[in-house]
Amino acid sequence: MDRFQNILLVGCGNMAGAMLTGWLTGGIPASRFTVVDPFRTEAPDGVRLLRDMPDGRFDAILLGIKPQGLDDVVAALTPLVTRETVLFSILAGVEFDSLAARFPEAGALVRIMPNLAAAIGKSPIALDARGLDELGRSAVTALMAPLGTPEWLADESLFDAVTALAGCGPAFVYRFIDSLSAGAEALGLEAGQARRLAMAMVEGSAQLAAASPHSPGALADMVASPGGSTRAGMNVLDADAALATLVLAAMTASRDRNAEMAAEARKA
């Protein structure tokens, strides 16, 4: 982590903001961070907030803007991206070739796919890099560790799939929690109580699954006794692989949209 003493965040919306919160909560000094964001009105104590690109040298620059806004910052950012700079990107669908074409002087490129749980140090962190040696990869792993669980991918082509899982997946889980709450309410529970119970159940189940030596599928079968009430509900979810089919369809749609955005970025 000592390699990254001076970090510039270009854009600090929901995702980059969650990462910043996770880093600060994880003990990285606020003085290491500079944020450039024309829409943000305040920053955490000790973090420098600017409207325009600063002068100076940065060990790391994080692209935290929306993918479609990349070309809007290239001209102003280019003088800051040097051979001593590691350029990080959380831009969904923007591939290494697209980044390298815009920032050819970057010392290294790192693609990151986190989610909003980075704010509490619980995000999966998918990583791939171009131009980093093993020491560099170790430094990146150390920098990402306060945000959750860093995982290096075998190949950049896997980013579309991991985006569907780690990036889009939280929204799918939230929708499922919402559906559980709505179902409990329809069965007679008060709305607020149904929501609290649903969230507590999902939180506890996830923590147990993370700590268990058994797979989630095995845990489901352990809960569902033959002929019991859980098994009756599981039979509905399992009929014709209904739940698995629906989830795969949602993830495939997300993966395909990510691939479309990559194609659009290549044309830009």
PDB file of C-alpha atoms in Angstrom:
ATOM      1  CA  MET A   1       0.000   0.000   0.000  1.00  0.00           C
ATOM      2  CA  ASP A   2       2.972   2.288   0.599  1.00  0.00           C
ATOM      3  CA  ARG A   3       3.353   2.537  -3.157  1.00  0.00           C
ATOM      4  CA  PHE A   4       0.134   4.559  -3.316  1.00  0.00           C
ATOM      5  CA  GLN A   5       0.744   7.627  -1.182  1.00  0.00           C
ATOM      6  CA  ASN A   6      -1.028  10.118  -3.427  1.00  0.00           C
ATOM      7  CA  ILE A   7      -4.349   9.044  -4.946  1.00  0.00           C
ATOM      8  CA  LEU A   8      -6.587  11.092  -7.243  1.00  0.00           C
ATOM      9  CA  LEU A   9     -10.255  10.192  -7.640  1.00  0.00           C
ATOM     10  CA  VAL A  10     -11.719  11.561 -10.866  1.00  0.00           C
ATOM     11  CA  GLY A  11     -15.416  11.523 -10.112  1.00  0.00           C
ATOM     12  CA  CYS A  12     -16.727  10.477  -6.721  1.00  0.00           C
ATOM     13  CA  GLY A  13     -20.296   9.307  -7.116  1.00  0.00           C
ATOM     14  CA  ASN A  14     -21.927   6.301  -5.482  1.00  0.00           C
ATOM     15  CA  MET A  15     -19.305   3.671  -6.308  1.00  0.00           C
ATOM     16  CA  ALA A  16     -16.133   5.715  -6.008  1.00  0.00           C
ATOM     17  CA  GLY A  17     -17.600   7.318  -2.905  1.00  0.00           C
ATOM     18  CA  ALA A  18     -18.184   3.897  -1.372  1.00  0.00           C
ATOM     19  CA  MET A  19     -14.563   2.982  -2.091  1.00  0.00           C
ATOM     20  CA  LEU A  20     -13.331   6.209  -0.510  1.00  0.00           C
ATOM     21  CA  THR A  21     -15.423   5.526   2.595  1.00  0.00           C
ATOM     22  CA  GLY A  22     -14.047   1.988   2.781  1.00  0.00           C
ATOM     23  CA  TRP A  23     -10.454   3.185   2.501  1.00  0.00           C
ATOM     24  CA  LEU A  24     -10.890   5.829   5.177  1.00  0.00           C
ATOM     25  CA  THR A  25     -12.715   3.423   7.499  1.00  0.00           C
ATOM     26  CA  GLY A  26      -9.958   0.904   6.859  1.00  0.00           C
ATOM     27  CA  GLY A  27      -7.375   3.312   8.201  1.00  0.00           C
ATOM     28  CA  ILE A  28      -5.833   4.895   5.103  1.00  0.00           C
ATOM     29  CA  PRO A  29      -5.123   8.564   5.909  1.00  0.00           C
ATOM     30  CA  ALA A  30      -7.478  11.068   4.304  1.00  0.00           C
ATOM     31  CA  SER A  31      -4.473  13.195   3.343  1.00  0.00           C
ATOM     32  CA  ARG A  32      -3.605  10.669   0.641  1.00  0.00           C
ATOM     33  CA  PHE A  33      -6.767  11.438  -1.338  1.00  0.00           C
ATOM     34  CA  THR A  34      -7.705  14.209  -3.737  1.00  0.00           C
ATOM     35  CA  VAL A  35     -11.172  14.223  -5.317  1.00  0.00           C
ATOM     36  CA  VAL A  36     -12.081  16.043  -8.523  1.00  0.00           C
ATOM     37  CA  ASP A  37     -15.847  16.231  -8.872  1.00  0.00           C
ATOM     38  CA  PRO A  38     -17.767  19.309 -10.064  1.00  0.00           C
ATOM     39  CA  PHE A  39     -21.031  18.017  -8.560  1.00  0.00           C
ATOM     40  CA  ARG A  40     -19.879  17.042  -5.080  1.00  0.00           C
ATOM     41  CA  THR A  41     -20.386  19.744  -2.465  1.00  0.00           C
ATOM     42  CA  GLU A  42     -18.351  18.219   0.360  1.00  0.00           C
ATOM     43  CA  ALA A  43     -15.790  15.538   1.087  1.00  0.00           C
ATOM     44  CA  PRO A  44     -14.749  13.634   4.217  1.00  0.00           C
ATOM     45  CA  ASP A  45     -12.518  15.549   6.612  1.00  0.00           C
ATOM     46  CA  GLY A  46      -8.953  15.714   5.352  1.00  0.00           C
ATOM     47  CA  VAL A  47      -9.789  14.808   1.748  1.00  0.00           C
ATOM     48  CA  ARG A  48      -9.002  17.571  -0.739  1.00  0.00           C
ATOM     49  CA  LEU A  49     -12.016  18.354  -2.962  1.00  0.00           C
ATOM     50  CA  LEU A  50     -11.535  20.216  -6.263  1.00  0.00           C
ATOM     51  CA  ARG A  51     -13.708  21.258  -9.181  1.00  0.00           C
ATOM     52  CA  ASP A  52     -10.937  21.075 -11.771  1.00  0.00           C
ATOM     53  CA  MET A  53      -7.922  18.867 -12.389  1.00  0.00           C
ATOM     54  CA  PRO A  54      -4.984  19.761 -10.142  1.00  0.00           C
ATOM     55  CA  ASP A  55      -1.330  20.108 -10.943  1.00  0.00           C
ATOM     56  CA  GLY A  56       1.161  17.694  -9.463  1.00  0.00           C
ATOM     57  CA  ARG A  57       2.028  14.017  -9.516  1.00  0.00           C
ATOM     58  CA  PHE A  58      -0.168  11.112  -8.405  1.00  0.00           C
ATOM     59  CA  ASP A  59       0.860   7.524  -7.711  1.00  0.00           C
ATOM     60  CA  ALA A  60      -2.631   6.339  -8.580  1.00  0.00           C
ATOM     61  CA  ILE A  61      -5.599   7.811 -10.425  1.00  0.00           C
ATOM     62  CA  LEU A  62      -9.036   6.227 -10.109  1.00  0.00           C
ATOM     63  CA  LEU A  63     -11.545   6.805 -12.896  1.00  0.00           C
ATOM     64  CA  GLY A  64     -14.814   7.010 -10.969  1.00  0.00           C
ATOM     65  CA  ILE A  65     -16.969   8.717 -13.596  1.00  0.00           C
ATOM     66  CA  LYS A  66     -19.687   7.112 -15.691  1.00  0.00           C
ATOM     67  CA  PRO A  67     -18.319   5.211 -18.722  1.00  0.00           C
ATOM     68  CA  GLN A  68     -19.987   7.568 -21.173  1.00  0.00           C
ATOM     69  CA  GLY A  69     -18.175  10.494 -19.572  1.00  0.00           C
ATOM     70  CA  LEU A  70     -14.672   9.154 -20.151  1.00  0.00           C
ATOM     71  CA  ASP A  71     -13.884  11.222 -23.230  1.00  0.00           C
ATOM     72  CA  ASP A  72     -14.986  14.376 -21.433  1.00  0.00           C
ATOM     73  CA  VAL A  73     -12.043  14.129 -19.011  1.00  0.00           C
ATOM     74  CA  VAL A  74      -9.289  12.784 -21.266  1.00  0.00           C
ATOM     75  CA  ALA A  75      -7.812  16.122 -22.332  1.00  0.00           C
ATOM     76  CA  ALA A  76      -7.620  17.540 -18.801  1.00  0.00           C
ATOM     77  CA  LEU A  77      -6.414  14.287 -17.262  1.00  0.00           C
ATOM     78  CA  THR A  78      -3.763  13.302 -19.807  1.00  0.00           C
ATOM     79  CA  PRO A  79      -0.953  15.524 -18.361  1.00  0.00           C
ATOM     80  CA  LEU A  80      -1.363  13.769 -14.988  1.00  0.00           C
ATOM     81  CA  VAL A  81      -1.125  10.218 -16.357  1.00  0.00           C
ATOM     82  CA  THR A  82       2.593   9.476 -16.583  1.00  0.00           C
ATOM     83  CA  ARG A  83       4.871   6.446 -16.515  1.00  0.00           C
ATOM     84  CA  GLU A  84       4.873   6.705 -12.715  1.00  0.00           C
ATOM     85  CA  THR A  85       1.069   6.527 -12.546  1.00  0.00           C
ATOM     86  CA  VAL A  86      -1.118   3.463 -12.069  1.00  0.00           C
ATOM     87  CA  LEU A  87      -4.477   4.195 -13.675  1.00  0.00           C
ATOM     88  CA  PHE A  88      -7.389   2.437 -11.973  1.00  0.00           C
ATOM     89  CA  SER A  89     -10.758   2.103 -13.686  1.00  0.00           C
ATOM     90  CA  ILE A  90     -14.152   1.054 -12.330  1.00  0.00           C
ATOM     91  CA  LEU A  91     -15.779   1.899 -15.664  1.00  0.00           C
ATOM     92  CA  ALA A  92     -18.004  -1.004 -16.656  1.00  0.00           C
ATOM     93  CA  GLY A  93     -17.362  -2.160 -20.201  1.00  0.00           C
ATOM     94  CA  VAL A  94     -14.264  -0.007 -20.811  1.00  0.00           C
ATOM     95  CA  GLU A  95     -11.491  -2.426 -21.741  1.00  0.00           C
ATOM     96  CA  PHE A  96      -7.715  -2.127 -21.445  1.00  0.00           C
ATOM     97  CA  ASP A  97      -7.349  -1.327 -25.143  1.00  0.00           C
ATOM     98  CA  SER A  98      -9.818   1.552 -24.821  1.00  0.00           C
ATOM     99  CA  LEU A  99      -8.013   2.903 -21.763  1.00  0.00           C
ATOM    100  CA  ALA A 100      -4.569   2.515 -23.364  1.00  0.00           C
ATOM    101  CA  ALA A 101      -5.706   4.336 -26.502  1.00  0.00           C
ATOM    102  CA  ARG A 102      -6.723   7.340 -24.406  1.00  0.00           C
ATOM    103  CA  PHE A 103      -3.873   7.236 -21.875  1.00  0.00           C
ATOM    104  CA  PRO A 104      -0.857   5.745 -23.683  1.00  0.00           C
ATOM    105  CA  GLU A 105       1.615   7.136 -21.131  1.00  0.00           C
ATOM    106  CA  ALA A 106       0.118   5.318 -18.138  1.00  0.00           C
ATOM    107  CA  GLY A 107       2.656   3.197 -16.288  1.00  0.00           C
ATOM    108  CA  ALA A 108       0.053   0.492 -15.655  1.00  0.00           C
ATOM    109  CA  LEU A 109      -3.667  -0.074 -16.022  1.00  0.00           C
ATOM    110  CA  VAL A 110      -5.883  -1.815 -13.470  1.00  0.00           C
ATOM    111  CA  ARG A 111      -9.535  -2.661 -13.992  1.00  0.00           C
ATOM    112  CA  ILE A 112     -11.635  -3.047 -10.848  1.00  0.00           C
ATOM    113  CA  MET A 113     -15.151  -4.387 -10.397  1.00  0.00           C
ATOM    114  CA  PRO A 114     -16.383  -3.671  -6.855  1.00  0.00           C
ATOM    115  CA  ASN A 115     -19.846  -3.015  -5.469  1.00  0.00           C
ATOM    116  CA  LEU A 116     -21.293  -0.619  -2.912  1.00  0.00           C
ATOM    117  CA  ALA A 117     -20.421  -2.925  -0.011  1.00  0.00           C
ATOM    118  CA  ALA A 118     -16.885  -1.543  -0.388  1.00  0.00           C
ATOM    119  CA  ALA A 119     -18.046   1.167   2.023  1.00  0.00           C
ATOM    120  CA  ILE A 120     -18.211  -1.409   4.827  1.00  0.00           C
ATOM    121  CA  GLY A 121     -15.287  -3.551   3.675  1.00  0.00           C
ATOM    122  CA  LYS A 122     -17.523  -6.353   2.372  1.00  0.00           C
ATOM    123  CA  SER A 123     -17.288  -6.045  -1.412  1.00  0.00           C
ATOM    124  CA  PRO A 124     -15.966  -8.634  -3.823  1.00  0.00           C
ATOM    125  CA  ILE A 125     -13.165  -6.864  -5.705  1.00  0.00           C
ATOM    126  CA  ALA A 126     -12.469  -8.367  -9.138  1.00  0.00           C
ATOM    127  CA  LEU A 127      -9.121  -7.230 -10.550  1.00  0.00           C
ATOM    128  CA  ASP A 128      -7.056  -7.461 -13.703  1.00  0.00           C
ATOM    129  CA  ALA A 129      -3.996  -5.476 -14.705  1.00  0.00           C
ATOM    130  CA  ARG A 130      -1.825  -4.600 -17.652  1.00  0.00           C
ATOM    131  CA  GLY A 131       1.759  -3.471 -17.077  1.00  0.00           C
ATOM    132  CA  LEU A 132       2.142  -4.499 -13.425  1.00  0.00           C
ATOM    133  CA  ASP A 133       4.817  -6.816 -12.077  1.00  0.00           C
ATOM    134  CA  GLU A 134       4.234  -9.067  -9.062  1.00  0.00           C
ATOM    135  CA  LEU A 135       5.266  -6.381  -6.599  1.00  0.00           C
ATOM    136  CA  GLY A 136       2.809  -4.027  -8.258  1.00  0.00           C
ATOM    137  CA  ARG A 137       0.016  -6.574  -8.078  1.00  0.00           C
ATOM    138  CA  SER A 138       0.770  -7.137  -4.394  1.00  0.00           C
ATOM    139  CA  ALA A 139       0.567  -3.397  -3.773  1.00  0.00           C
ATOM    140  CA  VAL A 140      -2.799  -3.244  -5.545  1.00  0.00           C
ATOM    141  CA  THR A 141      -4.075  -6.198  -3.521  1.00  0.00           C
ATOM    142  CA  ALA A 142      -3.044  -4.439  -0.310  1.00  0.00           C
ATOM    143  CA  LEU A 143      -4.766  -1.232  -1.401  1.00  0.00           C
ATOM    144  CA  MET A 144      -8.005  -3.079  -2.193  1.00  0.00           C
ATOM    145  CA  ALA A 145      -8.021  -5.269   0.937  1.00  0.00           C
ATOM    146  CA  PRO A 146      -9.820  -2.694   3.162  1.00  0.00           C
ATOM    147  CA  LEU A 147     -12.714  -2.734   0.687  1.00  0.00           C
ATOM    148  CA  GLY A 148     -13.430  -6.461   0.844  1.00  0.00           C
ATOM    149  CA  THR A 149     -12.103  -9.546  -0.895  1.00  0.00           C
ATOM    150  CA  PRO A 150      -9.719  -8.906  -3.821  1.00  0.00           C
ATOM    151  CA  GLU A 151      -9.837 -11.576  -6.547  1.00  0.00           C
ATOM    152  CA  TRP A 152      -7.493 -11.483  -9.552  1.00  0.00           C
ATOM    153  CA  LEU A 153      -9.143 -12.716 -12.748  1.00  0.00           C
ATOM    154  CA  ALA A 154      -7.395 -15.055 -15.149  1.00  0.00           C
ATOM    155  CA  ASP A 155      -8.350 -12.974 -18.169  1.00  0.00           C
ATOM    156  CA  GLU A 156      -9.966  -9.638 -18.989  1.00  0.00           C
ATOM    157  CA  SER A 157     -12.688 -11.437 -20.965  1.00  0.00           C
ATOM    158  CA  LEU A 158     -14.183 -12.558 -17.633  1.00  0.00           C
ATOM    159  CA  PHE A 159     -15.086  -8.999 -16.632  1.00  0.00           C
ATOM    160  CA  ASP A 160     -18.470  -9.122 -18.335  1.00  0.00           C
ATOM    161  CA  ALA A 161     -19.409 -12.204 -16.318  1.00  0.00           C
ATOM    162  CA  VAL A 162     -18.009 -10.907 -13.036  1.00  0.00           C
ATOM    163  CA  THR A 163     -19.797  -7.602 -13.579  1.00  0.00           C
ATOM    164  CA  ALA A 164     -23.082  -9.491 -13.849  1.00  0.00           C
ATOM    165  CA  LEU A 165     -22.277 -11.286 -10.597  1.00  0.00           C
ATOM    166  CA  ALA A 166     -20.391  -8.864  -8.341  1.00  0.00           C
ATOM    167  CA  GLY A 167     -21.422  -5.543  -9.859  1.00  0.00           C
ATOM    168  CA  CYS A 168     -25.076  -6.153 -10.708  1.00  0.00           C
ATOM    169  CA  GLY A 169     -25.686  -8.918  -8.170  1.00  0.00           C
ATOM    170  CA  PRO A 170     -26.413  -6.663  -5.185  1.00  0.00           C
ATOM    171  CA  ALA A 171     -29.399  -5.180  -7.021  1.00  0.00           C
ATOM    172  CA  PHE A 172     -30.699  -8.704  -7.646  1.00  0.00           C
ATOM    173  CA  VAL A 173     -30.281  -9.563  -3.959  1.00  0.00           C
ATOM    174  CA  TYR A 174     -32.063  -6.354  -2.910  1.00  0.00           C
ATOM    175  CA  ARG A 175     -34.913  -7.208  -5.254  1.00  0.00           C
ATOM    176  CA  PHE A 176     -35.134 -10.671  -3.695  1.00  0.00           C
ATOM    177  CA  ILE A 177     -35.216  -9.177  -0.180  1.00  0.00           C
ATOM    178  CA  ASP A 178     -37.954  -6.819  -1.335  1.00  0.00           C
ATOM    179  CA  SER A 179     -39.896  -9.783  -2.738  1.00  0.00           C
ATOM    180  CA  LEU A 180     -39.495 -11.695   0.531  1.00  0.00           C
ATOM    181  CA  SER A 181     -40.828  -8.672   2.423  1.00  0.00           C
ATOM    182  CA  ALA A 182     -43.749  -8.278   0.051  1.00  0.00           C
ATOM    183  CA  GLY A 183     -44.553 -11.979   0.328  1.00  0.00           C
ATOM    184  CA  ALA A 184     -44.534 -11.872   4.126  1.00  0.00           C
ATOM    185  CA  GLU A 185     -46.734  -8.777   4.065  1.00  0.00           C
ATOM    186  CA  ALA A 186     -49.185 -10.528   1.753  1.00  0.00           C
ATOM    187  CA  LEU A 187     -49.299 -13.398   4.266  1.00  0.00           C
ATOM    188  CA  GLY A 188     -50.313 -11.004   7.038  1.00  0.00           C
ATOM    189  CA  LEU A 189     -47.194  -9.382   8.552  1.00  0.00           C
ATOM    190  CA  GLU A 190     -46.985  -5.628   9.018  1.00  0.00           C
ATOM    191  CA  ALA A 191     -44.823  -4.048   6.274  1.00  0.00           C
ATOM    192  CA  GLY A 192     -42.042  -2.715   8.504  1.00  0.00           C
ATOM    193  CA  GLN A 193     -41.809  -5.923  10.487  1.00  0.00           C
ATOM    194  CA  ALA A 194     -41.723  -8.001   7.314  1.00  0.00           C
ATOM    195  CA  ARG A 195     -38.848  -5.898   5.963  1.00  0.00           C
ATOM    196  CA  ARG A 196     -36.846  -6.092   9.202  1.00  0.00           C
ATOM    197  CA  LEU A 197     -37.279  -9.837   9.480  1.00  0.00           C
ATOM    198  CA  ALA A 198     -36.386 -10.351   5.809  1.00  0.00           C
ATOM    199  CA  MET A 199     -33.188  -8.302   6.118  1.00  0.00           C
ATOM    200  CA  ALA A 200     -32.159 -10.018   9.354  1.00  0.00           C
ATOM    201  CA  MET A 201     -32.779 -13.431   7.799  1.00  0.00           C
ATOM    202  CA  VAL A 202     -30.721 -12.649   4.685  1.00  0.00           C
ATOM    203  CA  GLU A 203     -27.877 -11.138   6.708  1.00  0.00           C
ATOM    204  CA  GLY A 204     -27.669 -14.128   9.030  1.00  0.00           C
ATOM    205  CA  SER A 205     -27.952 -16.626   6.192  1.00  0.00           C
ATOM    206  CA  ALA A 206     -25.158 -14.932   4.239  1.00  0.00           C
ATOM    207  CA  GLN A 207     -22.845 -14.842   7.253  1.00  0.00           C
ATOM    208  CA  LEU A 208     -23.537 -18.503   8.021  1.00  0.00           C
ATOM    209  CA  ALA A 209     -22.901 -19.489   4.397  1.00  0.00           C
ATOM    210  CA  ALA A 210     -19.600 -17.574   4.399  1.00  0.00           C
ATOM    211  CA  ALA A 211     -18.446 -19.372   7.556  1.00  0.00           C
ATOM    212  CA  SER A 212     -19.743 -22.846   6.670  1.00  0.00           C
ATOM    213  CA  PRO A 213     -17.680 -25.628   5.074  1.00  0.00           C
ATOM    214  CA  HIS A 214     -20.815 -26.589   3.141  1.00  0.00           C
ATOM    215  CA  SER A 215     -21.879 -25.095  -0.186  1.00  0.00           C
ATOM    216  CA  PRO A 216     -24.977 -22.865  -0.250  1.00  0.00           C
ATOM    217  CA  GLY A 217     -26.823 -25.604  -2.135  1.00  0.00           C
ATOM    218  CA  ALA A 218     -25.960 -28.133   0.559  1.00  0.00           C
ATOM    219  CA  LEU A 219     -27.041 -25.694   3.272  1.00  0.00           C
ATOM    220  CA  ALA A 220     -30.389 -25.227   1.534  1.00  0.00           C
ATOM    221  CA  ASP A 221     -30.954 -28.976   1.584  1.00  0.00           C
ATOM    222  CA  MET A 222     -29.912 -29.135   5.244  1.00  0.00           C
ATOM    223  CA  VAL A 223     -32.598 -26.576   6.135  1.00  0.00           C
ATOM    224  CA  ALA A 224     -35.257 -28.280   4.009  1.00  0.00           C
ATOM    225  CA  SER A 225     -36.302 -31.422   5.909  1.00  0.00           C
ATOM    226  CA  PRO A 226     -38.143 -34.016   3.800  1.00  0.00           C
ATOM    227  CA  GLY A 227     -41.860 -33.364   3.895  1.00  0.00           C
ATOM    228  CA  GLY A 228     -41.433 -30.115   5.860  1.00  0.00           C
ATOM    229  CA  SER A 229     -42.556 -26.557   5.239  1.00  0.00           C
ATOM    230  CA  THR A 230     -39.190 -25.418   3.823  1.00  0.00           C
ATOM    231  CA  ARG A 231     -39.170 -28.282   1.361  1.00  0.00           C
ATOM    232  CA  ALA A 232     -42.661 -27.299   0.203  1.00  0.00           C
ATOM    233  CA  GLY A 233     -41.392 -23.827  -0.664  1.00  0.00           C
ATOM    234  CA  MET A 234     -38.169 -25.159  -2.173  1.00  0.00           C
ATOM    235  CA  ASN A 235     -40.204 -27.382  -4.458  1.00  0.00           C
ATOM    236  CA  VAL A 236     -41.740 -24.235  -5.964  1.00  0.00           C
ATOM    237  CA  LEU A 237     -38.331 -22.596  -6.514  1.00  0.00           C
ATOM    238  CA  ASP A 238     -36.809 -25.794  -7.881  1.00  0.00           C
ATOM    239  CA  ALA A 239     -39.659 -26.777 -10.215  1.00  0.00           C
ATOM    240  CA  ASP A 240     -38.302 -26.765 -13.765  1.00  0.00           C
ATOM    241  CA  ALA A 241     -35.223 -24.979 -12.331  1.00  0.00           C
ATOM    242  CA  ALA A 242     -37.402 -21.860 -12.165  1.00  0.00           C
ATOM    243  CA  LEU A 243     -35.203 -19.781  -9.873  1.00  0.00           C
ATOM    244  CA  ALA A 244     -31.916 -20.841 -11.499  1.00  0.00           C
ATOM    245  CA  THR A 245     -33.332 -20.102 -14.952  1.00  0.00           C
ATOM    246  CA  LEU A 246     -34.579 -16.659 -13.920  1.00  0.00           C
ATOM    247  CA  VAL A 247     -31.274 -15.701 -12.276  1.00  0.00           C
ATOM    248  CA  LEU A 248     -29.255 -16.904 -15.272  1.00  0.00           C
ATOM    249  CA  ALA A 249     -31.476 -14.867 -17.599  1.00  0.00           C
ATOM    250  CA  ALA A 250     -30.934 -11.743 -15.488  1.00  0.00           C
ATOM    251  CA  MET A 251     -27.158 -12.256 -15.319  1.00  0.00           C
ATOM    252  CA  THR A 252     -26.965 -12.977 -19.053  1.00  0.00           C
ATOM    253  CA  ALA A 253     -28.814  -9.741 -19.819  1.00  0.00           C
ATOM    254  CA  SER A 254     -26.391  -7.813 -17.601  1.00  0.00           C
ATOM    255  CA  ARG A 255     -23.364  -9.519 -19.148  1.00  0.00           C
ATOM    256  CA  ASP A 256     -24.580  -8.800 -22.663  1.00  0.00           C
ATOM    257  CA  ARG A 257     -25.237  -5.143 -21.888  1.00  0.00           C
ATOM    258  CA  ASN A 258     -21.731  -4.853 -20.472  1.00  0.00           C
ATOM    259  CA  ALA A 259     -20.356  -6.315 -23.714  1.00  0.00           C
ATOM    260  CA  GLU A 260     -22.395  -3.763 -25.682  1.00  0.00           C
ATOM    261  CA  MET A 261     -20.905  -0.918 -23.640  1.00  0.00           C
ATOM    262  CA  ALA A 262     -17.421  -2.279 -24.312  1.00  0.00           C
ATOM    263  CA  ALA A 263     -18.140  -2.258 -28.037  1.00  0.00           C
ATOM    264  CA  GLU A 264     -19.395   1.318 -27.803  1.00  0.00           C
ATOM    265  CA  ALA A 265     -16.227   2.378 -25.954  1.00  0.00           C
ATOM    266  CA  ARG A 266     -14.050   0.774 -28.637  1.00  0.00           C
ATOM    267  CA  LYS A 267     -15.783   2.826 -31.327  1.00  0.00           C
ATOM    268  CA  ALA A 268     -15.406   6.130 -29.441  1.00  0.00           C
TER     269      ALA A 268
END
